[in-house]
């Protein structure tokens, strides 16, 4: 079954209505983090003496749905910066959580509004190139929930022979103590996309743990979260080495 962006956002909107979260958190313009060191060069053999660096702050439009859900995250946008330091196109490079795409559009708009110092080639000449620009989203006075899931006991037997690795994104409602609720739990993404045999093990593993609850104004509160649950093939126990005389 294909998991759509609109379907993910409907889940969050429904959960927000159920939790009746307020919208009183103030969101200010956030300072940009330095551009990441990894750059994809546009020239095949051209070296670089300076990569583009952002000027000033980014005006970030915090999505209303994310504010109501108390959600935070981090999105890294790949930005193509021309010779004058202007961004001309963008694409999403990565997210944390991986399947929380609610911040994608706001991040791409913010990236297009940044001016950069131009990148320079090895001769000091301005040159166009790709650069990764991260954006972090966090509400003032609020700490989002955090879930650390151990999947060792939940790796599906059917995947063992192939040694498949997978990551499954699970949408979950959490109570004020950080306990996940089975009701409303849903798969919102997976990689590889056809690894659906990991869906139920991911839910089962999440229901076995207690998350760090969301905190607002010093109080733990109910919340929603998208949790990335990673599966790696279990390492079989090695035979014991015979004792040496």
Short mmCIF file of C-alpha atoms in Angstrom, two decimals, residues 9-142:
data_model
loop_
_atom_site.label_atom_id
_atom_site.label_comp_id
_atom_site.label_asym_id
_atom_site.label_seq_id
_atom_site.Cartn_x
_atom_site.Cartn_y
_atom_site.Cartn_z
CA UNK A 9 -0.90 14.92 7.36
CA UNK A 10 -4.49 13.74 7.93
CA UNK A 11 -3.23 11.47 10.69
CA UNK A 12 -1.52 14.38 12.40
CA UNK A 13 -4.55 16.68 12.00
CA UNK A 14 -6.88 14.05 13.48
CA UNK A 15 -4.57 13.50 16.43
CA UNK A 16 -4.34 17.25 17.04
CA UNK A 17 -8.12 17.51 17.21
CA UNK A 18 -8.24 14.64 19.68
CA UNK A 19 -5.54 16.13 21.89
CA UNK A 20 -7.02 19.65 21.60
CA UNK A 21 -3.57 21.18 21.62
CA UNK A 22 -3.40 24.98 21.74
CA UNK A 23 -1.61 27.24 19.30
CA UNK A 24 -0.11 29.70 21.76
CA UNK A 25 3.57 28.95 21.18
CA UNK A 26 5.42 31.88 19.67
CA UNK A 27 7.80 31.06 16.84
CA UNK A 28 10.59 33.49 15.98
CA UNK A 29 12.94 33.63 13.02
CA UNK A 30 15.69 31.10 13.56
CA UNK A 31 19.41 31.66 12.95
CA UNK A 32 20.81 29.50 10.20
CA UNK A 33 23.25 26.76 10.99
CA UNK A 34 26.50 26.84 9.00
CA UNK A 35 26.27 25.11 5.64
CA UNK A 36 27.28 21.47 5.73
CA UNK A 37 30.77 20.58 4.64
CA UNK A 38 29.61 18.15 1.95
CA UNK A 39 29.23 19.85 -1.44
CA UNK A 40 28.35 18.34 -4.77
CA UNK A 41 30.54 20.11 -7.30
CA UNK A 42 29.07 21.11 -10.64
CA UNK A 43 32.42 20.94 -12.43
CA UNK A 44 33.81 17.49 -13.15
CA UNK A 45 37.40 18.24 -12.08
CA UNK A 46 37.15 21.72 -10.62
CA UNK A 47 38.42 22.22 -7.07
CA UNK A 48 37.05 24.64 -4.49
CA UNK A 49 38.70 27.27 -2.35
CA UNK A 50 35.50 28.41 -0.58
CA UNK A 51 32.01 27.02 -0.31
CA UNK A 52 28.88 29.20 -0.11
CA UNK A 53 27.96 30.44 3.37
CA UNK A 54 24.57 31.90 4.37
CA UNK A 55 24.17 35.61 5.10
CA UNK A 56 21.88 36.60 8.00
CA UNK A 57 18.92 34.65 9.33
CA UNK A 58 16.21 32.65 7.62
CA UNK A 59 12.56 33.63 8.00
CA UNK A 60 10.98 30.24 8.62
CA UNK A 61 7.23 29.75 8.32
CA UNK A 62 6.61 27.11 11.02
CA UNK A 63 3.75 24.97 9.66
CA UNK A 64 0.56 25.51 11.65
CA UNK A 65 -0.22 21.80 11.79
CA UNK A 66 3.22 21.08 13.25
CA UNK A 67 2.73 23.81 15.86
CA UNK A 68 -0.63 22.37 16.95
CA UNK A 69 0.91 18.90 17.19
CA UNK A 70 3.92 20.20 19.10
CA UNK A 71 6.19 18.62 16.50
CA UNK A 72 9.80 19.50 15.88
CA UNK A 73 12.39 18.16 13.51
CA UNK A 74 15.28 18.87 11.21
CA UNK A 75 15.33 19.07 7.43
CA UNK A 76 18.43 19.39 5.28
CA UNK A 77 17.82 21.08 1.94
CA UNK A 78 20.19 20.74 -1.00
CA UNK A 79 20.41 24.24 -2.51
CA UNK A 80 21.88 25.11 -5.90
CA UNK A 81 23.67 28.45 -5.44
CA UNK A 82 24.65 30.39 -8.55
CA UNK A 83 27.77 32.49 -9.14
CA UNK A 84 26.18 35.56 -7.52
CA UNK A 85 25.17 33.71 -4.33
CA UNK A 86 21.49 33.36 -5.22
CA UNK A 87 19.68 30.02 -4.73
CA UNK A 88 18.02 28.84 -7.93
CA UNK A 89 16.62 25.41 -7.07
CA UNK A 90 16.23 23.08 -4.08
CA UNK A 91 15.52 19.51 -3.13
CA UNK A 92 15.12 17.68 0.17
CA UNK A 93 18.37 15.92 1.09
CA UNK A 94 17.36 14.36 4.44
CA UNK A 95 14.96 14.59 7.38
CA UNK A 96 14.95 13.80 11.08
CA UNK A 97 12.64 11.95 11.63
CA UNK A 98 13.06 10.40 8.20
CA UNK A 99 9.35 10.15 7.37
CA UNK A 100 8.16 13.44 8.89
CA UNK A 101 7.72 15.53 5.73
CA UNK A 102 5.57 18.22 7.34
CA UNK A 103 8.49 20.69 7.29
CA UNK A 104 9.60 20.09 3.68
CA UNK A 105 7.74 22.92 1.94
CA UNK A 106 8.57 25.52 4.60
CA UNK A 107 12.24 24.54 4.46
CA UNK A 108 12.43 24.80 0.68
CA UNK A 109 10.77 28.23 0.75
CA UNK A 110 13.18 29.38 3.45
CA UNK A 111 16.15 28.06 1.46
CA UNK A 112 15.06 30.03 -1.61
CA UNK A 113 15.00 33.23 0.48
CA UNK A 114 18.63 33.00 1.61
CA UNK A 115 21.50 34.94 0.08
CA UNK A 116 24.91 33.31 0.17
CA UNK A 117 28.45 34.41 -0.26
CA UNK A 118 29.34 32.82 -3.62
CA UNK A 119 31.38 29.65 -3.72
CA UNK A 120 34.84 30.05 -5.21
CA UNK A 121 36.82 27.63 -7.31
CA UNK A 122 40.52 26.89 -6.80
CA UNK A 123 41.41 30.07 -8.70
CA UNK A 124 39.18 32.27 -6.55
CA UNK A 125 36.54 32.65 -9.27
CA UNK A 126 32.83 32.57 -8.24
CA UNK A 127 31.23 29.30 -9.30
CA UNK A 128 27.78 27.72 -9.06
CA UNK A 129 27.40 24.62 -6.88
CA UNK A 130 25.14 22.58 -4.64
CA UNK A 131 25.36 23.05 -0.88
CA UNK A 132 23.44 21.36 1.96
CA UNK A 133 21.60 23.74 4.29
CA UNK A 134 19.99 22.35 7.48
CA UNK A 135 16.92 23.84 9.17
CA UNK A 136 15.93 22.96 12.73
CA UNK A 137 12.36 23.30 14.01
CA UNK A 138 11.66 23.61 17.73
CA UNK A 139 8.88 25.39 19.60
CA UNK A 140 9.80 27.77 22.39
CA UNK A 141 9.27 26.23 25.82
CA UNK A 142 8.53 22.79 24.43
#
